[in-house]
């Protein structure tokens, strides 16, 4: 089975801190995604990457950046955390074949105080 | 652009009763359709998907969904629910060509009561 590992389950940070969320996959998938999940809003795409060092903005990229230096690792960076970035963050991977399903990590609940 | 509407934010149902979770989508191009489930404190996992062919799709845990192109719907059904089906369910669409950008609905929280 595909394993998508997010480094932290819960994270508490202060306003203005730089925050790194890490995601590692073990199945050599080309595509990796970062979503944020908020009650009543569903999942919204922040960024996705279709290859090493390649990235594309999603629907809500403001305040975020990403890094993919190795195929298996996709990092989400909050340059200066703000309270409105308190949310559940989900990483997902996909093989790259059209119509294939997403594999999700278990999520990181980030609280910015 | 595509969009997905899940009209019911919460659905309470008694154990062993049938349930239907509604999903409507909007798209000017051909799409693939998915249902994902999220159990408490977990990420999402695929329940079922429609790519082409038979409009009735069967998934895991006894769930099924029917693609209705004329009504642009992809409702999820289960004839008899269990307590363990309590979870949040997300409908999602993706264009059948040219992009990997999934559009998710806002989710329906299914609560199965004893």
Coordinates of C-alpha atoms in Angstrom, one line a residue:
Chain A
X1 CA 0.0 0.0 0.0
X2 CA 1.1 3.6 -0.7
X3 CA 2.3 5.4 2.4
X4 CA 2.0 9.2 2.6
X5 CA 3.6 10.5 5.8
X6 CA 3.1 13.9 7.2
X7 CA 5.7 14.8 9.8
X8 CA 3.4 16.2 12.5
X9 CA -0.1 15.4 13.5
X10 CA -0.5 18.6 15.6
X11 CA 1.5 21.8 15.4
X12 CA 1.2 25.0 17.4
X13 CA 3.0 28.1 16.1
X14 CA 3.1 31.8 16.9
X15 CA 2.1 34.6 14.5
X16 CA 5.0 35.6 12.3
X17 CA 6.9 32.3 12.6
X18 CA 8.2 30.4 9.6
X19 CA 6.5 27.0 9.4
X20 CA 7.5 23.9 7.5
X21 CA 5.1 21.1 6.8
X22 CA 6.7 18.0 5.4
X23 CA 5.2 15.2 3.4
X24 CA 7.0 12.1 2.3
X25 CA 5.7 9.3 0.0
X26 CA 7.1 5.9 -0.7
X27 CA 5.6 4.9 -4.0
X28 CA 7.5 7.0 -6.6
X29 CA 4.4 9.0 -7.6
X30 CA 4.9 11.9 -9.9
X31 CA 2.2 14.2 -8.6
X32 CA 2.0 15.6 -5.1
X33 CA -0.5 18.1 -3.7
X34 CA -1.1 20.3 -0.6
X35 CA -4.7 21.0 0.4
X36 CA -6.1 22.8 3.3
X37 CA -9.4 21.6 4.9
X38 CA -11.7 24.0 6.7
X39 CA -15.2 23.2 8.0
X40 CA -17.9 24.1 5.5
X41 CA -15.3 24.8 2.8
X42 CA -14.1 21.3 1.9
X43 CA -10.6 20.8 0.5
X44 CA -8.9 23.7 -1.3
X45 CA -5.8 23.2 -3.3
X46 CA -2.8 25.3 -2.3
X47 CA 0.0 24.0 -4.6
X48 CA 0.8 21.0 -6.6
X49 CA 3.9 19.5 -8.1
X50 CA 4.2 17.3 -11.1
X51 CA 7.9 16.6 -11.0
X52 CA 11.0 17.5 -9.0
X53 CA 11.5 21.2 -8.8
X54 CA 8.2 21.7 -10.8
X55 CA 5.2 23.3 -9.1
X56 CA 2.0 25.0 -10.0
X57 CA -0.2 27.3 -7.9
X58 CA -3.6 26.0 -6.8
X59 CA -6.6 28.0 -5.8
X60 CA -5.3 29.6 -2.6
X61 CA -1.5 30.0 -2.9
X62 CA -1.2 33.4 -1.1
X63 CA 1.0 33.2 2.0
X64 CA 2.4 29.8 1.1
X65 CA 5.3 28.4 -0.9
X66 CA 6.5 24.9 -1.6
X67 CA 9.7 23.0 -2.3
X68 CA 10.2 19.7 -4.0
X69 CA 13.9 18.9 -4.2
X70 CA 13.5 15.1 -4.2
X71 CA 10.7 13.1 -5.8
X72 CA 9.5 11.6 -2.6
X73 CA 9.3 14.8 -0.5
X74 CA 7.0 17.8 -0.9
X75 CA 7.2 20.6 1.7
X76 CA 4.8 23.4 2.4
X77 CA 6.2 26.6 3.8
X78 CA 4.4 29.4 5.6
X79 CA 6.8 32.3 5.3
X80 CA 5.1 34.3 8.1
X81 CA 2.3 32.4 9.8
X82 CA -0.9 34.2 10.4
X83 CA -4.0 33.3 12.5
X84 CA -6.1 32.8 9.3
X85 CA -3.7 29.9 8.4
X86 CA -5.0 27.9 11.3
X87 CA -6.3 24.8 9.5
X88 CA -6.0 21.1 8.7
X89 CA -3.4 20.6 6.0
X90 CA -3.5 17.5 3.9
X91 CA -0.8 16.1 1.6
X92 CA -1.8 13.8 -1.3
X93 CA 0.0 12.0 -4.1
X94 CA -1.1 10.5 -7.4
X95 CA 0.6 8.3 -9.9
X96 CA 0.3 10.7 -12.8
X97 CA -2.0 8.6 -14.8
X98 CA -5.3 10.3 -15.8
X99 CA -8.2 9.5 -13.6
X100 CA -6.2 7.9 -10.9
X101 CA -7.0 8.3 -7.3
X102 CA -5.3 10.5 -4.7
X103 CA -3.5 8.9 -1.7
X104 CA -3.7 11.1 1.3
X105 CA -1.7 11.5 4.4
X106 CA -3.4 11.7 7.8
X107 CA -3.1 15.5 8.0
X108 CA -1.4 18.1 10.1
X109 CA -3.7 20.3 12.3
X110 CA -1.9 23.6 12.5
X111 CA -2.9 26.2 15.1
X112 CA -1.4 29.7 14.8
X113 CA -1.7 31.8 17.9
Chain B
X1 CA -14.6 25.6 -14.9
X2 CA -15.9 22.7 -12.9
X3 CA -17.9 22.9 -9.6
X4 CA -19.3 20.4 -7.1
X5 CA -22.3 20.9 -4.8
X6 CA -23.0 18.7 -1.8
X7 CA -26.3 20.1 -0.6
X8 CA -26.4 18.3 2.7
X9 CA -23.8 19.3 5.3
X10 CA -25.0 16.7 7.8
X11 CA -27.1 13.6 7.5
X12 CA -28.2 11.7 10.6
X13 CA -29.5 8.2 10.0
X14 CA -30.3 5.2 12.2
X15 CA -28.2 2.0 12.0
X16 CA -29.4 -0.4 9.3
X17 CA -31.4 2.2 7.5
X18 CA -30.6 3.2 3.9
X19 CA -28.8 6.4 3.1
X20 CA -28.2 8.6 0.1
X21 CA -25.7 11.4 0.0
X22 CA -26.2 13.9 -2.8
X23 CA -23.7 15.3 -5.2
X24 CA -24.3 17.5 -8.2
X25 CA -21.6 18.9 -10.5
X26 CA -21.3 21.5 -13.2
X27 CA -18.9 21.2 -16.1
X28 CA -18.8 22.1 -19.8
X29 CA -16.4 19.3 -20.5
X30 CA -16.2 15.6 -19.8
X31 CA -15.3 14.7 -16.2
X32 CA -14.3 11.9 -13.9
X33 CA -16.2 11.6 -10.6
X34 CA -15.1 10.4 -7.2
X35 CA -16.3 9.8 -3.7
X36 CA -13.8 9.9 -0.9
X37 CA -14.4 9.2 2.8
X38 CA -12.6 10.7 5.8
X39 CA -12.9 8.8 9.1
X40 CA -12.1 10.7 12.3
X41 CA -8.4 11.8 12.6
X42 CA -7.5 10.3 9.2
X43 CA -6.8 11.5 5.7
X44 CA -9.3 10.8 2.9
X45 CA -9.5 7.5 1.1
X46 CA -11.2 6.5 -2.1
X47 CA -14.7 4.9 -1.9
X48 CA -15.4 4.7 -5.6
X49 CA -14.9 6.4 -8.9
X50 CA -16.6 6.8 -12.3
X51 CA -14.4 7.1 -15.4
X52 CA -16.6 5.7 -18.1
X53 CA -18.8 2.7 -18.9
X54 CA -21.6 1.5 -16.6
X55 CA -23.2 4.3 -14.8
X56 CA -23.7 2.3 -11.6
X57 CA -20.4 2.1 -9.8
X58 CA -19.8 -0.1 -6.8
X59 CA -17.2 0.8 -4.2
X60 CA -15.8 -0.4 -0.9
X61 CA -17.8 -1.1 2.3
X62 CA -21.1 -1.7 0.4
X63 CA -21.4 1.8 -1.1
X64 CA -22.5 2.5 -4.7
X65 CA -23.1 5.6 -6.8
X66 CA -24.9 6.3 -10.0
X67 CA -23.7 8.7 -12.6
X68 CA -26.6 10.6 -14.2
X69 CA -25.4 12.8 -17.0
X70 CA -28.7 14.5 -17.7
X71 CA -29.1 15.5 -14.1
X72 CA -25.4 16.1 -13.6
X73 CA -25.5 14.1 -10.4
X74 CA -23.4 11.4 -8.8
X75 CA -25.3 10.4 -5.6
X76 CA -23.8 7.9 -3.1
X77 CA -26.0 5.2 -1.6
X78 CA -25.8 2.4 0.9
X79 CA -28.8 0.1 1.5
X80 CA -28.0 -0.5 5.2
X81 CA -25.5 1.6 7.2
X82 CA -23.4 0.6 10.2
X83 CA -22.1 2.7 13.1
X84 CA -18.7 2.4 11.5
X85 CA -19.9 4.4 8.5
X86 CA -19.9 7.5 10.6
X87 CA -17.5 9.8 8.7
X88 CA -17.3 12.8 6.4
X89 CA -17.9 12.1 2.7
X90 CA -16.5 14.2 -0.1
X91 CA -17.6 14.2 -3.8
X92 CA -14.9 15.3 -6.3
X93 CA -14.6 15.9 -10.0
X94 CA -11.7 16.2 -12.4
X95 CA -11.6 17.0 -16.1
X96 CA -11.1 13.8 -18.0
X97 CA -8.1 15.3 -19.9
X98 CA -5.5 18.0 -19.5
X99 CA -5.3 18.5 -15.8
X100 CA -4.8 16.8 -12.4
X101 CA -6.7 19.5 -10.5
X102 CA -9.5 17.9 -8.4
X103 CA -12.5 20.0 -7.4
X104 CA -13.9 18.9 -4.1
X105 CA -17.4 19.5 -2.6
X106 CA -17.8 20.9 0.9
X107 CA -18.4 17.5 2.4
X108 CA -21.3 15.7 4.0
X109 CA -21.0 14.5 7.6
X110 CA -22.8 11.2 8.0
X111 CA -23.7 10.3 11.6
X112 CA -25.1 6.8 12.1
X113 CA -27.2 6.5 15.3
X114 CA -27.7 3.3 17.3

